[in-house]
Amino acid sequence: MIVFRPSFFPSGTAGSYLRTAAMGNLFCCVQVDQSTVAIREQFGKFDAVLEPGCHCLPWFAGKRIAGHLTLRLQQLDVRCETKTKDNVFVNVVASIQYRALAGKANDAFYKLSNTRSQIQAYVFDVIRASVPKLNLDDAFEQKNDIAKAVEDELEKAMSAYGFEIVQTLIVDIEPDEHVKRAMNEINAAARLRVAANEKAEAEKIVQIKRAEGEAEAKYLSGLGIARQRQAIVDGLRDSVLGFSVNVPGTTAKDVMDMVLITQYFDTMKEIGASSKASSVFIPHGPGAVRDIATQIRDGLLQGQATTTSH
């Protein structure tokens, strides 16, 4: 009869596991947890894969548990430094999700001593063969293609060892800090150039619209002046005809001189009445009116003679 003292096993979780294992070995039974398989050997040779649950383990027949293998999904993050085609060093971060296959648990347990190191080596090999063929911008655009190449290579290699590659992701492509700053400056300069072009186009449209408005305003102003002068001419003609009819013995010259003198005094009155008018010095005297009338009349006659000669 074997008696175990309480102080024989350590306390805590490890102690509980040891106590369970010791009692299992004592009664030739072993427990396998959920999502885990156990590798059973007999006299050092692989015997069977034990599924989750309670199993008989006759230790006196040379059978023992060599180890346990988890079937849960595992993730490995691999950081690889490489160089692009345009000579930019980047750090590529790949996330590999994998798990052991229950049907090939013996291969997964015996054929690989360090699964994570083996997967990391394949990831390094594929990334360093794919990224140097691409420029930096193309590497960002073709992240999915790089991830697919890594996944295909890992699936082909790791399936022989009893592992399944569930998903491969390229989670980050990180260039050097100076390169990132330069890329941001290039992007900012391009956006500023676009903004400057848009601003120049807007100013161009404003100037064109302003010029069109000024041209239209001048055209309308010219029409107004032409109509005004036509009305003045018509008024003068009517005045001359009416004055000649009502006052016998007057000629058209006499009427024109009187109209010019009247307009001359009206102009002097407007200059004097305007509050914003500056000082204007005009030679004035009894002969000044005659001189102004003579100058205007001579100008009209010269213009008429020039028109006739042409």
Tab-separated table of C-alpha atoms in Angstrom:
chain	number	residue	atom	x	y	z
A	1	MET	CA	0.000	0.000	0.000
A	2	ILE	CA	1.336	3.420	-1.036
A	3	VAL	CA	0.551	6.434	1.108
A	4	PHE	CA	1.075	9.986	-0.196
A	5	ARG	CA	1.617	12.704	2.334
A	6	PRO	CA	0.087	16.173	1.655
A	7	SER	CA	3.523	17.792	1.742
A	8	PHE	CA	4.771	15.490	-1.000
A	9	PHE	CA	3.244	17.656	-3.819
A	10	PRO	CA	3.828	21.391	-4.226
A	11	SER	CA	0.940	23.786	-3.942
A	12	GLY	CA	-0.696	25.797	-6.799
A	13	THR	CA	-1.675	24.902	-10.366
A	14	ALA	CA	1.481	22.944	-11.062
A	15	GLY	CA	0.984	21.024	-7.874
A	16	SER	CA	-2.610	20.227	-8.817
A	17	TYR	CA	-1.467	18.972	-12.248
A	18	LEU	CA	1.233	16.825	-10.669
A	19	ARG	CA	-1.234	15.397	-8.175
A	20	THR	CA	-3.677	14.577	-11.003
A	21	ALA	CA	-0.943	12.998	-13.103
A	22	ALA	CA	0.360	10.973	-10.170
A	23	MET	CA	-3.089	9.700	-9.305
A	24	GLY	CA	-3.695	8.933	-13.010
A	25	ASN	CA	-0.477	6.955	-13.261
A	26	LEU	CA	-1.332	5.173	-10.051
A	27	PHE	CA	-4.687	4.036	-11.432
A	28	CYS	CA	-3.408	3.673	-15.060
A	29	CYS	CA	-5.644	6.537	-16.297
A	30	VAL	CA	-4.834	9.845	-18.032
A	31	GLN	CA	-6.917	12.929	-18.892
A	32	VAL	CA	-6.593	14.857	-22.153
A	33	ASP	CA	-8.053	18.387	-22.202
A	34	GLN	CA	-10.349	19.870	-24.858
A	35	SER	CA	-8.671	21.145	-28.081
A	36	THR	CA	-5.618	19.103	-27.184
A	37	VAL	CA	-4.314	15.697	-28.173
A	38	ALA	CA	-1.797	13.523	-26.323
A	39	ILE	CA	0.944	11.468	-27.922
A	40	ARG	CA	1.198	7.998	-26.395
A	41	GLU	CA	4.343	5.906	-26.687
A	42	GLN	CA	5.102	2.331	-25.790
A	43	PHE	CA	8.656	1.575	-24.808
A	44	GLY	CA	9.749	4.843	-26.535
A	45	LYS	CA	7.928	4.169	-29.822
A	46	PHE	CA	4.891	6.073	-31.072
A	47	ASP	CA	1.750	4.144	-30.211
A	48	ALA	CA	-1.352	6.332	-30.631
A	49	VAL	CA	-2.861	9.823	-30.583
A	50	LEU	CA	-5.234	10.258	-27.666
A	51	GLU	CA	-8.298	12.458	-28.177
A	52	PRO	CA	-9.709	14.695	-25.392
A	53	GLY	CA	-11.155	12.667	-22.536
A	54	CYS	CA	-10.053	9.918	-20.146
A	55	HIS	CA	-7.824	7.122	-21.412
A	56	CYS	CA	-6.322	3.947	-19.938
A	57	LEU	CA	-2.556	4.088	-19.693
A	58	PRO	CA	-1.056	0.836	-18.336
A	59	TRP	CA	2.335	2.077	-17.332
A	60	PHE	CA	3.427	-1.422	-16.377
A	61	ALA	CA	3.080	-2.321	-20.099
A	62	GLY	CA	5.605	0.343	-21.056
A	63	LYS	CA	3.065	2.952	-22.191
A	64	ARG	CA	3.456	6.611	-21.338
A	65	ILE	CA	2.459	10.104	-22.501
A	66	ALA	CA	5.278	11.625	-24.585
A	67	GLY	CA	3.666	15.037	-24.745
A	68	HIS	CA	0.626	17.118	-25.637
A	69	LEU	CA	-0.189	19.029	-28.824
A	70	THR	CA	-2.689	21.908	-28.951
A	71	LEU	CA	-5.172	22.088	-31.816
A	72	ARG	CA	-6.076	25.718	-31.176
A	73	LEU	CA	-5.451	28.436	-33.738
A	74	GLN	CA	-2.104	30.104	-33.110
A	75	GLN	CA	-0.671	33.353	-34.433
A	76	LEU	CA	2.910	34.245	-35.206
A	77	ASP	CA	3.963	37.821	-36.028
A	78	VAL	CA	7.112	37.984	-38.142
A	79	ARG	CA	9.041	41.228	-38.712
A	80	CYS	CA	11.323	41.107	-41.733
A	81	GLU	CA	13.672	43.824	-42.998
A	82	THR	CA	14.255	43.925	-46.743
A	83	LYS	CA	14.935	46.326	-49.620
A	84	THR	CA	12.630	47.416	-52.434
A	85	LYS	CA	13.514	47.751	-56.109
A	86	ASP	CA	14.134	51.489	-55.711
A	87	ASN	CA	16.625	50.833	-52.865
A	88	VAL	CA	14.407	51.735	-49.918
A	89	PHE	CA	14.794	49.604	-46.789
A	90	VAL	CA	11.461	48.616	-45.251
A	91	ASN	CA	10.253	46.502	-42.350
A	92	VAL	CA	7.499	44.113	-43.428
A	93	VAL	CA	5.313	42.729	-40.649
A	94	ALA	CA	3.495	39.484	-41.500
A	95	SER	CA	0.911	37.780	-39.299
A	96	ILE	CA	0.661	33.997	-39.731
A	97	GLN	CA	-2.333	32.093	-38.332
A	98	TYR	CA	-1.821	28.323	-38.194
A	99	ARG	CA	-2.870	25.204	-36.311
A	100	ALA	CA	-1.927	21.527	-36.025
A	101	LEU	CA	-4.097	18.957	-37.816
A	102	ALA	CA	-5.596	16.271	-35.586
A	103	GLY	CA	-5.181	13.666	-38.321
A	104	LYS	CA	-1.444	14.409	-38.595
A	105	ALA	CA	-0.709	15.033	-34.930
A	106	ASN	CA	2.151	12.517	-34.886
A	107	ASP	CA	3.887	14.333	-37.781
A	108	ALA	CA	3.395	17.708	-36.089
A	109	PHE	CA	4.814	16.365	-32.836
A	110	TYR	CA	7.803	14.366	-34.130
A	111	LYS	CA	8.926	16.020	-37.373
A	112	LEU	CA	9.452	19.588	-36.146
A	113	SER	CA	11.387	20.581	-33.073
A	114	ASN	CA	10.582	24.326	-33.342
A	115	THR	CA	7.500	25.111	-35.418
A	116	ARG	CA	7.631	28.885	-34.995
A	117	SER	CA	11.252	29.138	-36.134
A	118	GLN	CA	10.499	27.011	-39.196
A	119	ILE	CA	7.531	29.210	-40.192
A	120	GLN	CA	9.595	32.357	-39.624
A	121	ALA	CA	12.336	31.050	-41.940
A	122	TYR	CA	9.855	30.442	-44.767
A	123	VAL	CA	8.308	33.901	-44.295
A	124	PHE	CA	11.735	35.545	-44.474
A	125	ASP	CA	12.556	33.608	-47.639
A	126	VAL	CA	9.362	34.550	-49.519
A	127	ILE	CA	9.288	38.222	-48.456
A	128	ARG	CA	12.936	38.788	-49.323
A	129	ALA	CA	12.318	37.185	-52.715
A	130	SER	CA	9.131	39.154	-53.513
A	131	VAL	CA	9.598	42.697	-52.182
A	132	PRO	CA	12.928	43.446	-53.984
A	133	LYS	CA	11.065	43.050	-57.286
A	134	LEU	CA	8.704	45.942	-56.452
A	135	ASN	CA	9.087	49.681	-56.020
A	136	LEU	CA	8.006	51.140	-52.700
A	137	ASP	CA	4.656	52.399	-53.983
A	138	ASP	CA	3.970	49.066	-55.715
A	139	ALA	CA	4.779	47.176	-52.514
A	140	PHE	CA	2.043	49.081	-50.683
A	141	GLU	CA	-0.416	48.421	-53.507
A	142	GLN	CA	0.423	44.704	-53.808
A	143	LYS	CA	0.326	43.732	-50.130
A	144	ASN	CA	-2.298	41.070	-50.861
A	145	ASP	CA	-0.138	39.521	-53.573
A	146	ILE	CA	2.812	39.296	-51.176
A	147	ALA	CA	0.594	37.732	-48.500
A	148	LYS	CA	-0.749	35.194	-51.028
A	149	ALA	CA	2.786	34.209	-52.057
A	150	VAL	CA	3.783	33.696	-48.402
A	151	GLU	CA	0.634	31.666	-47.694
A	152	ASP	CA	1.108	29.400	-50.726
A	153	GLU	CA	4.729	28.685	-49.820
A	154	LEU	CA	3.911	28.001	-46.168
A	155	GLU	CA	0.922	25.790	-47.042
A	156	LYS	CA	3.054	23.694	-49.370
A	157	ALA	CA	5.872	23.331	-46.857
A	158	MET	CA	4.021	22.978	-43.546
A	159	SER	CA	1.342	20.533	-44.722
A	160	ALA	CA	4.035	17.850	-44.825
A	161	TYR	CA	4.639	18.441	-41.109
A	162	GLY	CA	0.976	18.231	-40.070
A	163	PHE	CA	0.192	21.961	-39.882
A	164	GLU	CA	-2.476	24.001	-41.659
A	165	ILE	CA	-1.917	27.648	-42.625
A	166	VAL	CA	-5.287	29.296	-42.004
A	167	GLN	CA	-4.509	32.924	-42.924
A	168	THR	CA	-1.510	35.064	-43.852
A	169	LEU	CA	-1.687	38.845	-43.563
A	170	ILE	CA	0.797	41.593	-44.377
A	171	VAL	CA	-0.234	43.950	-41.597
A	172	ASP	CA	2.373	46.667	-42.117
A	173	ILE	CA	5.059	47.899	-44.497
A	174	GLU	CA	7.132	50.463	-42.647
A	175	PRO	CA	9.880	52.376	-44.473
A	176	ASP	CA	12.571	54.389	-42.756
A	177	GLU	CA	11.440	57.502	-40.876
A	178	HIS	CA	13.297	59.825	-43.277
A	179	VAL	CA	11.628	58.132	-46.246
A	180	LYS	CA	8.186	58.521	-44.678
A	181	ARG	CA	8.856	62.209	-44.031
A	182	ALA	CA	9.988	62.678	-47.644
A	183	MET	CA	6.883	60.885	-48.950
A	184	ASN	CA	4.663	63.127	-46.834
A	185	GLU	CA	6.438	66.224	-48.144
A	186	ILE	CA	6.008	65.050	-51.745
A	187	ASN	CA	2.322	64.453	-51.127
A	188	ALA	CA	1.938	67.848	-49.461
A	189	ALA	CA	3.760	69.591	-52.337
A	190	ALA	CA	1.525	67.876	-54.899
A	191	ARG	CA	-1.588	68.953	-53.030
A	192	LEU	CA	-0.283	72.531	-52.745
A	193	ARG	CA	0.394	72.556	-56.480
A	194	VAL	CA	-3.152	71.411	-57.204
A	195	ALA	CA	-4.497	74.042	-54.815
A	196	ALA	CA	-2.409	76.763	-56.519
A	197	ASN	CA	-3.682	75.702	-59.947
A	198	GLU	CA	-7.262	75.761	-58.736
A	199	LYS	CA	-6.748	79.179	-57.174
A	200	ALA	CA	-5.187	80.522	-60.378
A	201	GLU	CA	-8.089	79.143	-62.422
A	202	ALA	CA	-10.542	80.805	-60.046
A	203	GLU	CA	-8.724	84.149	-60.309
A	204	LYS	CA	-8.636	83.777	-64.101
A	205	ILE	CA	-12.390	83.234	-64.207
A	206	VAL	CA	-12.935	86.252	-61.933
A	207	GLN	CA	-10.762	88.462	-64.150
A	208	ILE	CA	-12.494	87.251	-67.307
A	209	LYS	CA	-15.908	87.894	-65.807
A	210	ARG	CA	-14.771	91.319	-64.587
A	211	ALA	CA	-13.417	92.202	-68.047
A	212	GLU	CA	-16.629	91.007	-69.669
A	213	GLY	CA	-18.609	93.129	-67.231
A	214	GLU	CA	-16.454	96.179	-67.888
A	215	ALA	CA	-16.760	95.689	-71.651
A	216	GLU	CA	-20.525	95.349	-71.379
A	217	ALA	CA	-20.670	98.425	-69.142
A	218	LYS	CA	-18.568	100.472	-71.574
A	219	TYR	CA	-20.710	99.303	-74.473
A	220	LEU	CA	-23.879	100.320	-72.701
A	221	SER	CA	-22.241	103.601	-71.608
A	222	GLY	CA	-21.311	104.319	-75.238
A	223	LEU	CA	-24.861	103.630	-76.318
A	224	GLY	CA	-26.075	106.025	-73.621
A	225	ILE	CA	-23.638	108.761	-74.657
A	226	ALA	CA	-24.552	108.301	-78.326
A	227	ARG	CA	-28.233	108.578	-77.526
A	228	GLN	CA	-27.560	111.597	-75.325
A	229	ARG	CA	-25.662	113.367	-78.096
A	230	GLN	CA	-28.352	112.448	-80.591
A	231	ALA	CA	-30.974	113.956	-78.281
A	232	ILE	CA	-28.848	117.111	-77.900
A	233	VAL	CA	-28.496	117.446	-81.649
A	234	ASP	CA	-32.210	116.919	-82.144
A	235	GLY	CA	-32.961	119.523	-79.450
A	236	LEU	CA	-30.575	122.036	-80.956
A	237	ARG	CA	-32.063	121.515	-84.407
A	238	ASP	CA	-35.582	122.040	-83.094
A	239	SER	CA	-34.446	125.142	-81.178
A	240	VAL	CA	-32.767	126.668	-84.217
A	241	LEU	CA	-35.770	126.014	-86.443
A	242	GLY	CA	-38.231	127.327	-83.848
A	243	PHE	CA	-36.149	130.456	-83.121
A	244	SER	CA	-35.710	131.219	-86.840
A	245	VAL	CA	-39.453	130.951	-87.396
A	246	ASN	CA	-40.471	133.025	-84.365
A	247	VAL	CA	-37.761	135.695	-84.695
A	248	PRO	CA	-37.548	136.989	-88.276
A	249	GLY	CA	-34.176	138.101	-89.548
A	250	THR	CA	-32.059	135.679	-87.409
A	251	THR	CA	-29.745	133.183	-88.956
A	252	ALA	CA	-28.699	129.705	-87.801
A	253	LYS	CA	-25.296	131.168	-86.799
A	254	ASP	CA	-26.910	133.630	-84.429
A	255	VAL	CA	-28.988	130.892	-82.794
A	256	MET	CA	-25.924	128.610	-82.422
A	257	ASP	CA	-23.911	131.389	-80.797
A	258	MET	CA	-26.698	132.003	-78.295
A	259	VAL	CA	-26.994	128.247	-77.501
A	260	LEU	CA	-23.244	127.951	-76.988
A	261	ILE	CA	-23.248	130.985	-74.673
A	262	THR	CA	-26.138	129.496	-72.678
A	263	GLN	CA	-24.332	126.142	-72.296
A	264	TYR	CA	-21.140	127.962	-71.337
A	265	PHE	CA	-22.873	129.777	-68.470
A	266	ASP	CA	-24.631	126.543	-67.397
A	267	THR	CA	-21.245	124.817	-67.187
A	268	MET	CA	-19.794	127.660	-65.101
A	269	LYS	CA	-22.810	127.436	-62.805
A	270	GLU	CA	-22.354	123.654	-62.300
A	271	ILE	CA	-18.658	124.074	-61.520
A	272	GLY	CA	-19.408	126.707	-58.922
A	273	ALA	CA	-22.293	124.736	-57.366
A	274	SER	CA	-20.352	121.481	-56.985
A	275	SER	CA	-19.075	121.089	-53.401
A	276	LYS	CA	-16.331	118.629	-54.445
A	277	ALA	CA	-14.981	120.673	-57.331
A	278	SER	CA	-11.464	121.996	-56.978
A	279	SER	CA	-10.434	125.485	-58.114
A	280	VAL	CA	-10.583	125.940	-61.885
A	281	PHE	CA	-9.025	129.026	-63.510
A	282	ILE	CA	-10.707	129.937	-66.795
A	283	PRO	CA	-9.939	133.142	-68.748
A	284	HIS	CA	-13.191	135.058	-68.696
A	285	GLY	CA	-14.241	138.353	-70.167
A	286	PRO	CA	-16.638	139.824	-72.715
A	287	GLY	CA	-14.456	138.548	-75.546
A	288	ALA	CA	-14.009	135.062	-74.009
A	289	VAL	CA	-17.497	133.954	-74.987
A	290	ARG	CA	-16.923	135.046	-78.566
A	291	ASP	CA	-13.585	133.226	-78.664
A	292	ILE	CA	-15.107	129.950	-77.328
A	293	ALA	CA	-17.943	130.136	-79.830
A	294	THR	CA	-15.485	130.825	-82.659
A	295	GLN	CA	-13.287	127.863	-81.630
A	296	ILE	CA	-16.235	125.481	-81.476
A	297	ARG	CA	-17.598	126.680	-84.804
A	298	ASP	CA	-14.186	126.460	-86.500
A	299	GLY	CA	-13.745	122.919	-85.157
A	300	LEU	CA	-17.088	121.846	-86.541
A	301	LEU	CA	-16.327	123.406	-89.919
A	302	GLN	CA	-12.884	121.751	-90.107
A	303	GLY	CA	-14.400	118.373	-89.209
A	304	GLN	CA	-17.038	118.821	-91.901
A	305	ALA	CA	-14.380	119.816	-94.478
A	306	THR	CA	-12.261	116.771	-93.610
A	307	THR	CA	-15.253	114.466	-93.990
A	308	THR	CA	-16.160	116.025	-97.349
A	309	SER	CA	-12.632	115.660	-98.736
A	310	HIS	CA	-12.603	111.950	-97.885
